[in-house]
XYZ file of C-alpha atoms in Angstrom:
399
model
C 43.853 33.116 0.300
C 42.414 31.177 -2.757
C 42.675 27.774 -0.812
C 39.798 28.634 1.566
C 37.606 29.886 -0.991
C 38.426 26.519 -3.029
C 37.676 24.351 -0.191
C 34.253 26.160 0.388
C 33.216 25.612 -2.650
C 34.189 22.212 -2.604
C 32.247 21.533 0.799
C 29.192 23.023 -0.922
C 29.444 20.827 -3.767
C 29.981 17.517 -1.381
C 26.998 18.712 0.784
C 24.729 18.840 -2.522
C 25.870 15.379 -3.852
C 25.281 13.767 -0.224
C 22.011 15.115 -0.041
C 20.706 13.863 -3.005
C 22.481 10.512 -2.886
C 20.851 10.250 0.588
C 17.657 10.980 -1.536
C 17.882 8.590 -3.837
C 18.068 5.754 -0.716
C 14.745 7.205 -0.129
C 13.057 5.572 -3.200
C 15.300 2.296 -2.520
C 12.374 1.606 0.056
C 9.247 1.171 -2.866
C 11.861 -0.440 -4.934
C 12.902 -3.006 -2.629
C 9.053 -3.732 -1.340
C 8.082 -4.487 -4.776
C 11.084 -6.311 -5.391
C 10.303 -8.674 -2.562
C 7.134 -8.910 -3.127
C 7.703 -10.282 -6.559
C 9.370 -12.936 -5.060
C 7.720 -13.804 -1.994
C 3.956 -13.013 -2.816
C 1.283 -14.124 -5.494
C 0.489 -11.598 -7.959
C -2.853 -10.219 -6.879
C -0.822 -8.990 -3.390
C 1.462 -7.451 -5.791
C -0.935 -5.173 -7.904
C -2.369 -4.401 -4.168
C 1.223 -3.624 -3.093
C 1.592 -1.508 -6.240
C -1.673 0.259 -5.135
C -0.585 1.083 -1.529
C 2.694 2.367 -2.477
C 1.178 4.971 -4.229
C -1.410 5.847 -1.857
C 1.365 5.750 0.742
C 3.485 8.274 -1.128
C 0.570 10.278 -1.844
C 0.007 10.551 2.366
C 3.432 11.265 2.871
C 3.571 14.375 0.222
C 0.171 15.640 1.890
C 1.900 15.617 5.671
C 5.147 16.947 4.583
C 3.729 19.754 2.264
C 1.447 20.497 5.873
C 4.121 20.436 8.080
C 7.441 21.510 6.190
C 6.686 23.200 2.658
C 3.709 25.443 4.128
C 6.224 26.861 6.381
C 8.805 27.699 3.666
C 5.707 29.141 1.841
C 5.288 31.537 5.097
C 8.281 34.503 4.035
C 8.034 36.036 7.683
C 8.012 32.170 9.547
C 10.758 30.490 11.273
C 12.346 28.280 8.980
C 14.139 26.098 11.915
C 12.113 23.227 11.781
C 12.190 19.482 13.139
C 9.940 16.284 12.981
C 7.015 16.644 14.943
C 6.818 13.475 17.764
C 3.667 12.205 16.399
C 5.364 11.576 13.266
C 8.056 9.431 14.481
C 5.385 7.769 16.520
C 3.429 6.903 13.175
C 6.679 5.671 11.872
C 7.237 3.514 14.628
C 3.796 1.884 15.151
C 3.794 1.200 11.229
C 6.836 -0.468 11.676
C 6.345 -2.679 14.039
C 2.660 -3.518 12.389
C 4.718 -4.900 9.620
C 6.986 -6.549 11.703
C 4.511 -8.536 13.887
C 2.732 -9.689 10.648
C 3.410 -12.712 8.464
C 5.767 -12.642 5.296
C 3.112 -11.458 3.065
C 0.377 -9.231 5.356
C -2.865 -8.651 4.674
C -3.578 -5.807 2.153
C -4.907 -3.344 4.980
C -1.592 -3.931 7.048
C 0.565 -3.608 4.061
C -1.534 -0.384 3.341
C -0.973 0.914 6.925
C 2.765 -0.010 7.318
C 3.407 1.469 3.870
C 1.434 4.662 4.792
C 3.310 5.513 8.098
C 6.931 4.405 6.837
C 6.624 6.631 3.717
C 5.294 9.298 5.483
C 8.301 9.565 8.164
C 11.051 8.866 5.448
C 9.942 11.847 3.313
C 9.095 14.592 5.878
C 12.549 13.317 7.428
C 14.278 13.977 4.160
C 12.580 17.095 3.661
C 13.816 18.789 7.007
C 17.111 17.068 6.615
C 17.051 19.634 3.132
C 16.060 22.359 4.683
C 18.962 22.106 7.687
C 21.225 21.321 5.735
C 22.020 17.929 7.937
C 24.149 16.199 4.866
C 25.819 14.336 7.494
C 22.988 12.818 9.450
C 21.100 12.328 5.821
C 23.921 10.281 4.912
C 23.945 7.997 7.998
C 20.250 7.651 7.672
C 20.741 6.801 4.154
C 23.037 3.842 4.871
C 20.858 2.518 7.894
C 17.806 2.466 4.941
C 20.219 0.994 2.257
C 21.203 -1.310 4.354
C 17.956 -2.933 5.439
C 16.687 -2.955 1.868
C 19.460 -5.007 0.882
C 19.204 -7.219 3.444
C 15.722 -7.717 2.881
C 16.497 -8.176 -0.700
C 19.092 -10.777 -0.006
C 16.597 -12.581 2.142
C 13.623 -12.678 -0.374
C 15.832 -13.946 -3.150
C 16.713 -17.157 -0.607
C 12.797 -17.097 0.614
C 13.525 -16.122 3.938
C 10.211 -15.332 5.646
C 12.166 -12.225 7.568
C 12.531 -10.343 4.333
C 9.629 -7.719 4.789
C 10.402 -7.542 8.707
C 14.218 -6.407 8.164
C 12.898 -4.325 5.257
C 10.430 -2.215 7.774
C 13.244 -2.438 10.444
C 15.406 -1.059 8.613
C 12.730 2.437 7.579
C 12.029 2.696 11.155
C 15.513 2.931 12.027
C 16.462 5.680 9.580
C 13.489 7.856 10.564
C 14.040 7.512 14.195
C 17.678 8.398 13.555
C 16.786 11.734 12.112
C 14.670 12.082 15.336
C 17.728 13.411 17.236
C 19.209 15.376 18.296
C 15.833 17.300 19.724
C 15.860 21.119 19.446
C 15.247 22.708 22.604
C 11.375 23.469 22.173
C 9.234 20.783 21.116
C 7.890 20.797 17.392
C 4.310 20.219 17.460
C 4.228 20.371 13.563
C 1.380 22.698 13.076
C 2.148 25.522 10.430
C 2.439 29.003 11.426
C -0.446 29.845 9.093
C -3.113 27.785 8.575
C -4.543 29.783 5.561
C -1.334 29.095 3.414
C -0.946 25.766 4.812
C -4.289 24.870 3.708
C -3.466 26.393 0.033
C -0.142 24.425 -0.131
C -1.667 21.381 0.967
C -4.584 21.485 -1.142
C -2.310 22.040 -4.114
C -0.014 19.118 -3.330
C -3.057 16.961 -2.817
C -3.912 18.076 -6.174
C -0.893 17.053 -7.980
C -0.627 13.746 -5.868
C -3.891 12.173 -6.815
C -2.949 11.408 -10.269
C -0.726 8.453 -9.800
C -2.954 6.611 -7.277
C -6.088 7.339 -9.940
C -4.152 6.295 -12.744
C -2.442 3.126 -11.049
C -5.918 2.175 -9.749
C -7.374 2.236 -13.289
C -4.611 0.350 -14.833
C -5.247 -2.119 -12.192
C -8.684 -2.715 -13.441
C -8.256 -2.233 -17.046
C -5.396 -4.029 -17.860
C -4.654 -6.172 -14.895
C -2.082 -6.798 -11.618
C 0.905 -7.523 -13.762
C 0.310 -3.925 -15.668
C -0.200 -2.136 -12.459
C 3.093 -3.837 -10.944
C 4.639 -2.909 -14.346
C 3.599 0.586 -14.274
C 4.430 0.979 -10.426
C 7.950 -0.635 -11.284
C 8.566 2.053 -14.247
C 7.579 4.899 -11.985
C 9.352 3.574 -9.017
C 12.837 3.286 -11.550
C 12.241 6.599 -12.922
C 11.648 8.109 -9.298
C 15.184 7.641 -8.943
C 15.401 11.069 -10.195
C 12.782 12.549 -8.247
C 15.406 13.231 -5.112
C 17.075 15.487 -7.644
C 14.011 17.387 -8.216
C 13.082 17.578 -4.546
C 16.430 18.600 -3.858
C 16.297 21.679 -6.171
C 12.955 22.325 -5.459
C 13.123 22.434 -1.660
C 16.574 24.618 -2.021
C 14.615 26.678 -3.997
C 11.828 27.447 -2.037
C 14.212 27.664 1.261
C 17.103 29.938 -0.467
C 15.664 30.639 -3.770
C 17.891 31.005 -7.163
C 21.720 30.700 -5.998
C 23.359 29.299 -8.927
C 21.928 25.626 -7.916
C 19.996 25.034 -10.911
C 22.681 23.797 -13.086
C 24.286 21.567 -10.531
C 20.566 19.976 -10.464
C 20.585 19.683 -14.234
C 23.937 18.386 -14.423
C 23.054 15.321 -11.757
C 19.931 14.807 -13.022
C 21.410 14.549 -16.506
C 23.762 11.682 -15.097
C 21.043 10.135 -13.022
C 19.238 9.460 -16.691
C 22.329 8.100 -18.049
C 22.687 5.673 -15.293
C 19.022 4.481 -15.480
C 19.323 3.877 -18.991
C 23.107 1.812 -18.163
C 21.235 -0.176 -15.573
C 18.568 -1.094 -18.018
C 21.317 -2.165 -20.404
C 23.552 -4.476 -18.163
C 20.281 -5.973 -16.093
C 20.611 -4.654 -13.396
C 16.158 -3.638 -12.922
C 15.960 -7.797 -13.841
C 18.283 -8.644 -10.750
C 16.720 -6.292 -8.631
C 12.925 -6.694 -9.575
C 13.323 -10.252 -10.639
C 9.996 -11.565 -12.038
C 8.054 -7.856 -12.022
C 10.694 -6.313 -14.668
C 10.679 -7.186 -18.322
C 12.164 -5.554 -21.383
C 8.919 -4.418 -22.588
C 9.130 -1.746 -19.849
C 12.129 -0.211 -21.406
C 10.289 2.210 -23.850
C 8.210 3.431 -20.726
C 11.191 3.840 -18.688
C 12.755 5.965 -21.355
C 9.733 8.035 -21.718
C 9.511 8.196 -17.734
C 12.631 9.621 -17.562
C 12.054 12.225 -20.175
C 8.754 12.978 -17.927
C 10.711 13.778 -14.992
C 13.132 15.690 -17.313
C 10.000 17.839 -18.248
C 9.429 18.800 -14.555
C 13.012 20.641 -14.254
C 11.421 23.347 -16.197
C 8.593 24.170 -14.056
C 10.459 23.796 -10.562
C 12.159 27.178 -11.142
C 8.852 29.041 -11.448
C 6.632 27.255 -9.100
C 9.557 27.837 -6.509
C 9.543 31.556 -7.190
C 5.903 31.619 -6.693
C 5.434 29.572 -3.689
C 8.790 31.574 -1.878
C 6.954 34.978 -2.207
C 3.809 33.632 -0.471
C 1.293 33.304 -3.803
C -0.039 29.714 -2.526
C -3.387 30.510 -4.121
C -2.238 31.359 -7.475
C 0.210 27.896 -7.205
C -2.786 25.959 -5.961
C -4.775 26.713 -9.298
C -2.060 26.120 -11.862
C -1.562 22.792 -10.017
C -5.331 22.211 -9.771
C -5.282 23.000 -13.699
C -1.863 20.770 -14.063
C -3.977 17.638 -12.288
C -7.106 17.802 -14.382
C -4.749 17.806 -17.602
C -2.859 14.995 -16.137
C -5.571 12.761 -15.359
C -7.699 13.683 -18.536
C -4.742 12.991 -21.079
C -3.746 9.990 -18.826
C -7.021 8.312 -18.683
C -7.534 9.171 -22.537
C -3.989 7.607 -23.456
C -5.204 4.475 -21.399
C -8.213 3.566 -22.999
C -7.320 4.761 -26.858
C -3.789 2.877 -26.656
C -4.765 0.538 -23.884
C -1.079 0.260 -22.728
C 0.867 1.930 -19.561
C 3.502 3.114 -21.792
C 1.121 5.845 -23.327
C 0.049 7.019 -19.874
C 3.748 8.141 -19.327
C 3.592 9.914 -23.017
C 0.487 11.785 -21.977
C 2.725 12.962 -18.704
C 5.366 14.437 -20.741
C 2.749 16.337 -23.074
C 1.016 17.508 -19.864
C 4.388 19.099 -18.297
C 5.056 20.578 -21.679
C 2.038 22.384 -21.977
C 1.944 23.506 -18.248
C 5.258 24.848 -18.348
C 3.695 28.071 -20.422
C 1.352 29.055 -17.511
C 3.870 28.440 -14.690
C 6.349 30.954 -16.312
C 4.122 33.866 -17.276
C 2.752 33.699 -13.868
C 6.109 33.894 -12.109
C 7.251 36.304 -14.454
C 4.475 38.959 -13.523
C 3.981 37.950 -9.737
C 7.883 36.811 -8.541
C 10.511 39.423 -8.538
C 13.005 37.120 -8.117
C 12.250 35.229 -11.217
C 11.558 38.234 -13.139
C 14.738 39.481 -12.353
C 16.516 36.406 -13.971
C 15.010 37.620 -17.480
C 15.813 41.155 -17.013
C 19.555 40.756 -16.174
C 19.702 38.742 -19.280
C 18.012 40.881 -21.314
C 20.263 43.935 -20.037
C 23.337 41.613 -20.879
C 22.058 41.012 -24.369
C 21.348 45.176 -24.649
C 25.009 45.490 -23.356
C 26.239 42.946 -26.240
C 24.183 44.795 -28.966
C 25.502 48.280 -27.953
C 29.255 47.294 -27.752
C 29.033 45.592 -31.491
């Protein structure tokens, strides 16, 4: 009788681990792109790639918010979603564009290629988490990682096909998630355009921070600093799939004890990042783009990601009950604070490390409005504290 229960629990934990590990593979694409360009492209092209990757990630977040997250923010909508055909076509076109281009494509080609592939990878990943298709996610992750490692190996040996192999691996990872197709064709249009506008708008307001600051760092500190900032963002982004998994699961299913699992996996991820830096793994991967001067920035960036865990639960609680307008204004305020503090720290301290420190301060400040708004407007979130208060009262009466 106990065995089936334990087996079910083990499978649930396995699915969570596989889904998060598959998300880590998503972060391999920008990381290896930087590593490849560090070996085959001049420094000015590397700086342009850093900005292109940031813009590509930004557009990917907007499209994923419009198609997937807006549906999750509509309680009465059907959450059974598949990748739209036009997203698969965009990813295919972007991959082909990079494959037929020279080893170091023109900046506009690089931007278009990164934009389409990043969007396809993120949307396919988000849909996979919502649907719980962990086996398919594992297959897609293996394909992507194989393509990335092959591209890096070719770049180390100055092979001109390195970018082409990287693009092909990302393209195949997107397309393998496109099947099996459901009986109905998914257009990608959200069921509630008003909520979709709020959700996409809030994502746009938050996501604009990185493109703005990366561009300013490129102008103020030069391409090397811009690449370094992007390298640190990419490495600390290894933790982003953990945050994204927790956020999407919270949006889709609410609080079901997964927060503790996410926190434990997150802590393990931070430990792995620090150990990798100590062992020289980042220098091996990124080559000339990595230097030990980036270690303090990396530690602060990991702390920044950790502070984001605190606001994830109240944010998801508000979004889940449909308070999209409230979340929009909270995230707009967060964006304004990110940009103001980020630019202030950049000009005052003249270092990219200070920008990451400003991110930590912003997250700590912004947790409070998220917390109080969720306690007031989200019954599920409020009930967590009511149960805790009841337990404390019971313990006090017992004593």
